[in-house]
Amino acid sequence: MAILVTGGAGYIGSHTCLELLNKGYEIIVIDNFSNSKPESLKRVSKLSNKNFKTYQIDLLDKKRLDEVFSTNQFEAVIHFAGLKAVGESVNSPLRYYENNVTGTILLCEAMRKYGVQNLVFSSSATVYGSTNEVPISEETQLNAMNPYGRTKQMCEEILKDLYLSDQTWSISILRYFNPVGAHISGIMGEDPIGIPNNLMPYISQVAVGKLKHLTVFGNNYHTIDGTGVRDYIHVVDLAKGHLKALEKVLATKEIGVYNLGTGQGYSVFEMVEAFEKASGERIPYIIKDRRPGDVAICYANPSKARNHLGWKATRGIDQMCQDSWRWQQNNPNGYNEQAEKQNRREQPVFNHASDFFMPKT
Ligand code: WQD
């Protein structure tokens, strides 16, 4: 039986698909490609030398979602699909609630209908909001401060209530800290649409000359050098954390919430310095006011994931920057259109009955 990966073409989803295939799992991907490109799945196929079904559908399309479940056998679902830009969520809250919360409910309804009750859910450290308690443990009071974070907090509550109503479900909720980096091959990585909101992709685009300079949002926080401190975690460590959570949900009938972070915080200036070392490029910056909604310090207590999932991040800041830089240098325009047009030409014709395609290696 297969593992269904929703949002499998995304940054964390695609890296997790690769780890799943390399571990011997059969996968099926659904993605609406609203914030990702089929090219990422072609790279997954290339690196794993394996093919898999992909359905281009939206979780809100109940009929097509039902078709996916009625024509395939799943033993578990890893649910990444969702919108994740904090600023965008403030401007478009209804879109975020419909996409992230309603989408999760429809997915769970389809799972229940077809007797699939093993779920790994992609949550975020954003649910903690601004807390003075660092390192942050899973017991820290939740206090999401923006619509995106609130969609994740609501989904967590929904999943907890679902489990309490029927303890034959098995659910792992993973709260990511700051995912960065790329697969060591340099052919998979983060491909933000437009100007990056997040620090690492912004820095790497400055290093490759796509952007002029970095804007540092505030240097008057009570931190080591006045700039914001975050728990950056390598995307491959994060992907491997999902496999550990999948093993957990397949082996037990319980619900668990886990921080996926390194437990080590780095400031903006420390990240700039590490990236300059990894790339050999200077990262010019200007300092502006704090960004609304930012907290000073946020890093994880990752001991629960270590003790209950047998998972620990192993890749340090230097590898995060080296792997990011390799991806950025090899793919200055990410999964660019040219590669995608090339991929479409090679692509087998959609099978209208099941409307899926197999990315060719
Ligand atoms: C990191 C630090 C900024 C950009 C966000 C989302 C969170 C999660 C991860 C989804 C902060 C500073 C940033 C820049 C800067 N995503 N910075 N200049 O805000 O910790 O978390 O991404 O789940 O939901 O909120 O990450 O990378 O945006 O910021 O100075 O151009 O870098 O102030 O201190 P953040 P980030």
XYZ file of C-alpha atoms and ligand atoms in Angstrom:
397
model
C 0.000 0.000 0.000
C 1.124 3.543 -0.712
C 1.779 6.650 1.364
C -0.301 9.585 0.135
C 1.725 12.831 0.232
C -0.404 15.952 -0.110
C 1.591 18.985 -1.251
C 4.347 16.598 -2.280
C 5.721 18.990 -4.917
C 6.500 21.658 -2.331
C 9.831 22.413 -0.648
C 9.498 20.114 2.373
C 7.089 17.756 0.598
C 9.462 17.003 -2.281
C 12.418 16.395 0.045
C 10.211 14.052 2.107
C 9.051 12.209 -1.041
C 12.702 11.552 -1.904
C 13.432 10.159 1.562
C 10.291 7.975 1.402
C 11.270 6.517 -1.983
C 14.852 5.946 -0.877
C 13.513 4.118 2.192
C 11.444 1.817 -0.049
C 7.984 3.273 0.451
C 5.538 3.488 -2.453
C 4.200 7.053 -2.695
C 1.387 8.866 -4.461
C 1.418 12.672 -4.603
C -1.438 15.128 -4.835
C -0.655 18.777 -5.390
C -2.546 21.703 -6.952
C 0.783 23.321 -7.954
C -0.447 26.683 -6.620
C 2.855 27.203 -4.811
C 5.079 24.544 -6.422
C 6.046 23.151 -9.814
C 5.893 19.632 -11.338
C 9.609 20.007 -12.066
C 10.368 19.341 -8.396
C 8.765 15.895 -8.735
C 10.812 15.185 -11.850
C 13.913 15.865 -9.771
C 12.608 13.493 -7.057
C 12.162 10.808 -9.687
C 15.615 11.467 -11.098
C 17.371 11.272 -7.723
C 15.455 8.193 -6.547
C 15.353 6.546 -9.963
C 11.724 5.691 -9.188
C 8.394 6.673 -10.687
C 5.202 7.469 -8.828
C 1.689 8.715 -9.514
C 0.918 12.416 -9.174
C -2.584 13.882 -9.239
C -2.934 17.584 -9.974
C -5.946 18.261 -7.773
C -6.994 20.587 -4.986
C -8.000 19.177 -1.600
C -11.179 21.287 -1.851
C -12.257 19.264 -4.911
C -14.217 16.612 -2.980
C -15.087 14.585 -6.092
C -11.515 14.282 -7.387
C -10.180 13.675 -3.898
C -12.667 10.818 -3.485
C -11.508 9.382 -6.826
C -7.907 9.312 -5.585
C -8.936 7.338 -2.508
C -11.309 5.017 -4.393
C -8.706 4.074 -7.006
C -5.703 3.609 -4.730
C -4.829 1.850 -1.456
C -3.182 3.996 1.219
C -1.673 2.949 4.538
C -1.009 6.514 5.699
C -1.124 10.165 4.671
C 1.539 12.828 5.124
C -0.308 16.124 4.809
C 1.832 19.084 3.679
C -0.628 20.844 1.348
C -1.358 24.328 2.635
C -0.690 28.031 2.235
C 2.137 29.234 4.483
C 2.971 32.912 4.028
C 2.339 34.876 7.221
C 2.015 38.275 5.554
C -0.278 36.940 2.816
C -2.498 35.314 5.451
C -3.077 38.702 7.123
C -4.375 40.103 3.812
C -6.345 36.993 2.760
C -7.569 35.238 5.910
C -10.619 33.574 4.312
C -8.430 32.041 1.610
C -6.126 30.674 4.316
C -8.929 29.284 6.493
C -10.632 27.652 3.518
C -7.447 26.219 2.060
C -5.724 25.084 5.260
C -8.602 24.250 7.613
C -11.384 23.150 5.236
C -8.793 21.319 3.136
C -7.627 19.369 6.181
C -11.210 18.525 7.193
C -12.061 17.248 3.683
C -8.876 15.185 3.646
C -9.735 13.609 7.016
C -13.287 12.868 5.839
C -11.954 11.087 2.768
C -9.448 9.186 4.908
C -12.183 8.080 7.307
C -14.486 7.006 4.446
C -11.784 4.719 3.059
C -10.477 3.464 6.391
C -7.140 5.310 6.240
C -6.495 6.538 9.779
C -2.722 7.074 9.966
C -1.795 10.741 9.548
C 1.354 12.868 9.801
C 0.355 16.539 9.893
C 2.571 19.472 8.940
C 2.273 22.140 11.622
C 4.550 25.035 12.520
C 6.311 26.708 15.441
C 4.222 29.712 14.468
C 1.508 28.254 16.722
C 3.600 29.334 19.726
C 3.336 33.007 18.757
C 5.435 35.358 20.867
C 6.651 33.498 23.920
C 9.419 34.407 26.333
C 9.857 30.737 27.153
C 12.941 29.465 25.260
C 13.830 26.767 24.442
C 10.222 26.099 23.424
C 8.733 22.746 24.446
C 5.515 21.148 23.142
C 3.825 22.085 26.420
C 4.412 25.806 25.815
C 1.159 27.746 25.681
C -0.081 28.129 22.072
C -0.707 31.689 20.983
C -0.699 31.988 17.190
C -0.466 35.658 16.219
C -1.548 35.592 12.563
C -4.181 33.841 10.412
C -1.638 31.381 9.000
C -0.529 30.345 12.490
C -4.149 30.186 13.625
C -5.017 27.802 10.758
C -2.312 25.473 12.001
C -3.452 25.804 15.617
C -7.070 25.125 14.589
C -6.069 22.083 12.551
C -4.168 20.744 15.561
C -7.298 21.159 17.721
C -9.451 19.480 15.064
C -7.080 16.518 14.870
C -7.001 16.188 18.667
C -10.823 16.171 18.773
C -10.911 13.657 15.909
C -8.594 11.358 17.841
C -10.636 11.744 21.060
C -13.781 10.810 19.102
C -12.179 7.709 17.590
C -8.947 6.354 19.066
C -8.408 3.997 16.160
C -6.756 7.015 14.501
C -2.990 7.418 14.778
C -1.751 10.985 14.359
C 1.626 12.764 14.599
C 1.609 16.564 14.562
C 5.003 18.049 13.612
C 5.818 21.666 14.506
C 8.599 22.866 12.204
C 10.926 25.651 13.254
C 12.768 27.355 10.365
C 13.306 24.980 7.416
C 16.336 25.915 5.266
C 18.871 24.245 3.018
C 18.552 21.848 0.087
C 19.329 18.297 -0.947
C 23.092 17.779 -1.207
C 22.781 17.005 -4.950
C 22.036 20.681 -5.675
C 19.125 19.752 -7.973
C 16.345 20.114 -5.383
C 15.704 23.075 -3.098
C 13.517 25.945 -2.021
C 11.869 27.776 -4.919
C 9.967 30.744 -3.453
C 7.615 32.568 -5.797
C 8.650 36.234 -6.232
C 10.720 38.084 -3.625
C 11.436 35.683 -0.729
C 9.840 36.493 2.630
C 12.222 34.246 4.518
C 15.810 34.988 5.474
C 17.761 32.115 3.914
C 16.343 32.253 0.366
C 16.689 36.040 0.468
C 20.347 35.811 1.473
C 21.081 33.196 -1.209
C 19.485 35.371 -3.901
C 21.673 38.281 -2.771
C 24.726 36.010 -2.952
C 23.883 34.925 -6.509
C 23.240 38.531 -7.572
C 19.472 38.293 -8.074
C 18.856 40.779 -5.231
C 20.977 43.823 -4.340
C 21.174 43.606 -0.575
C 19.541 42.090 2.486
C 17.319 44.208 4.726
C 17.870 43.264 8.351
C 14.576 43.751 10.180
C 15.751 45.305 13.429
C 18.997 45.104 15.363
C 17.704 46.268 18.736
C 16.317 42.995 20.076
C 17.675 41.680 23.379
C 19.760 39.039 21.630
C 23.444 38.230 21.151
C 23.854 40.978 18.500
C 20.467 42.693 18.465
C 19.068 40.736 15.497
C 16.386 38.038 15.562
C 17.388 34.537 16.671
C 15.769 31.468 15.092
C 16.133 27.667 15.084
C 17.138 26.906 11.487
C 16.733 23.238 10.573
C 18.054 21.536 7.435
C 15.187 20.438 5.175
C 16.671 16.924 4.852
C 16.728 16.566 8.657
C 13.114 17.722 8.603
C 12.235 15.193 5.889
C 13.835 12.394 7.899
C 11.779 13.508 10.897
C 8.657 12.789 8.841
C 9.790 9.244 8.189
C 10.267 8.709 11.911
C 6.789 10.129 12.556
C 5.380 7.852 9.820
C 6.939 4.822 11.504
C 5.306 5.979 14.748
C 1.804 6.335 13.309
C 2.088 2.962 11.550
C 3.216 1.246 14.745
C 0.897 2.824 17.336
C -2.627 4.152 17.833
C -2.048 7.496 19.552
C -1.724 11.217 18.933
C 1.577 13.012 19.502
C 2.858 16.566 18.991
C 6.573 17.042 18.269
C 8.881 20.027 17.762
C 11.188 19.496 14.799
C 14.076 21.858 15.467
C 17.775 21.632 16.284
C 17.585 23.259 19.704
C 20.224 25.767 18.547
C 19.370 29.393 17.749
C 21.278 31.604 15.326
C 20.941 35.362 14.781
C 20.480 37.050 11.416
C 24.079 38.296 11.497
C 25.357 34.794 12.374
C 23.408 33.398 9.408
C 24.827 36.094 7.106
C 28.347 35.293 8.284
C 27.837 31.545 7.804
C 26.470 32.078 4.296
C 29.387 34.360 3.334
C 31.758 31.611 4.522
C 29.896 28.904 2.568
C 29.526 30.927 -0.645
C 32.642 33.083 -0.617
C 30.301 35.938 -1.544
C 29.696 39.102 0.444
C 26.132 39.721 1.602
C 25.604 43.488 1.751
C 22.798 44.566 4.073
C 20.953 47.586 5.413
C 19.234 47.737 8.774
C 15.583 48.776 8.961
C 12.858 48.671 11.609
C 11.595 45.466 13.136
C 9.089 43.496 11.019
C 5.606 43.554 12.626
C 4.818 40.243 14.310
C 8.440 39.123 14.632
C 9.601 37.740 17.952
C 13.148 38.257 19.279
C 14.084 34.665 19.949
C 12.544 31.343 18.925
C 14.240 27.960 19.180
C 13.107 24.469 20.081
C 13.531 22.032 22.899
C 13.733 18.998 20.557
C 14.014 16.356 23.284
C 10.499 14.928 22.863
C 11.109 14.034 19.191
C 14.415 12.484 20.189
C 12.891 10.431 22.997
C 9.600 9.430 21.298
C 10.486 9.354 17.593
C 14.159 8.478 17.829
C 14.882 11.540 15.665
C 17.563 14.230 15.966
C 18.739 16.883 13.522
C 22.351 16.231 12.474
C 23.141 18.917 9.870
C 24.680 22.143 11.181
C 24.539 25.743 9.962
C 27.565 25.348 7.674
C 25.951 22.453 5.773
C 22.643 24.326 5.646
C 24.421 27.223 3.922
C 26.627 25.063 1.678
C 23.649 23.040 0.421
C 21.526 26.180 -0.076
C 24.306 27.826 -2.025
C 24.878 24.777 -4.278
C 21.128 24.686 -5.108
C 21.034 28.446 -5.733
C 24.124 28.395 -7.971
C 22.866 25.431 -10.007
C 19.327 26.809 -10.267
C 19.481 30.633 -10.207
C 15.802 30.686 -11.254
C 14.683 27.709 -9.212
C 12.552 25.146 -11.033
C 12.456 27.544 -13.961
C 9.869 27.634 -16.757
C 12.331 26.336 -19.401
C 12.894 23.138 -17.430
C 9.159 22.844 -16.903
C 8.355 23.322 -20.625
C 10.978 20.658 -21.373
C 9.353 18.405 -18.789
C 5.866 18.950 -20.273
C 7.131 17.963 -23.743
C 8.565 14.715 -22.367
C 5.642 14.105 -20.092
C 3.384 11.135 -20.866
C -0.152 12.195 -21.823
C -2.479 12.607 -18.831
C -4.533 9.453 -18.304
C -7.988 11.082 -18.376
C -9.594 8.256 -16.388
C -7.349 8.886 -13.435
C -5.925 12.241 -14.505
C -2.498 11.485 -13.112
C 0.930 11.642 -14.644
C 4.204 9.902 -13.895
C 7.190 12.267 -13.832
C 9.711 10.458 -16.069
C 13.219 10.003 -14.675
C 13.895 34.804 10.257
C 14.633 35.991 10.874
C 13.486 38.080 10.596
C 13.914 38.136 6.228
C 8.644 32.186 9.099
C 7.184 31.987 9.310
C 6.924 30.657 9.960
C 7.620 29.544 9.230
C 9.084 29.843 8.981
C 5.967 28.364 7.940
C 13.702 36.963 11.609
C 14.816 38.080 9.837
C 13.972 37.766 7.559
C 14.602 39.303 5.796
C 15.398 39.644 8.027
N 6.953 29.280 7.997
N 14.717 38.508 8.427
N 15.333 40.014 6.716
O 9.627 34.767 10.480
O 11.058 33.148 11.867
O 9.304 32.259 10.337
O 9.163 31.114 8.343
O 5.584 27.609 8.785
O 5.535 30.451 9.929
O 6.742 32.994 10.203
O 11.357 33.245 9.376
O 13.058 33.591 7.648
O 11.049 35.150 7.715
O 12.810 35.330 9.500
O 16.058 40.310 8.842
O 14.575 39.701 4.590
O 15.252 36.744 9.833
O 13.252 39.327 11.224
O 14.401 37.476 12.731
P 10.339 33.461 10.601
P 12.056 34.341 8.461
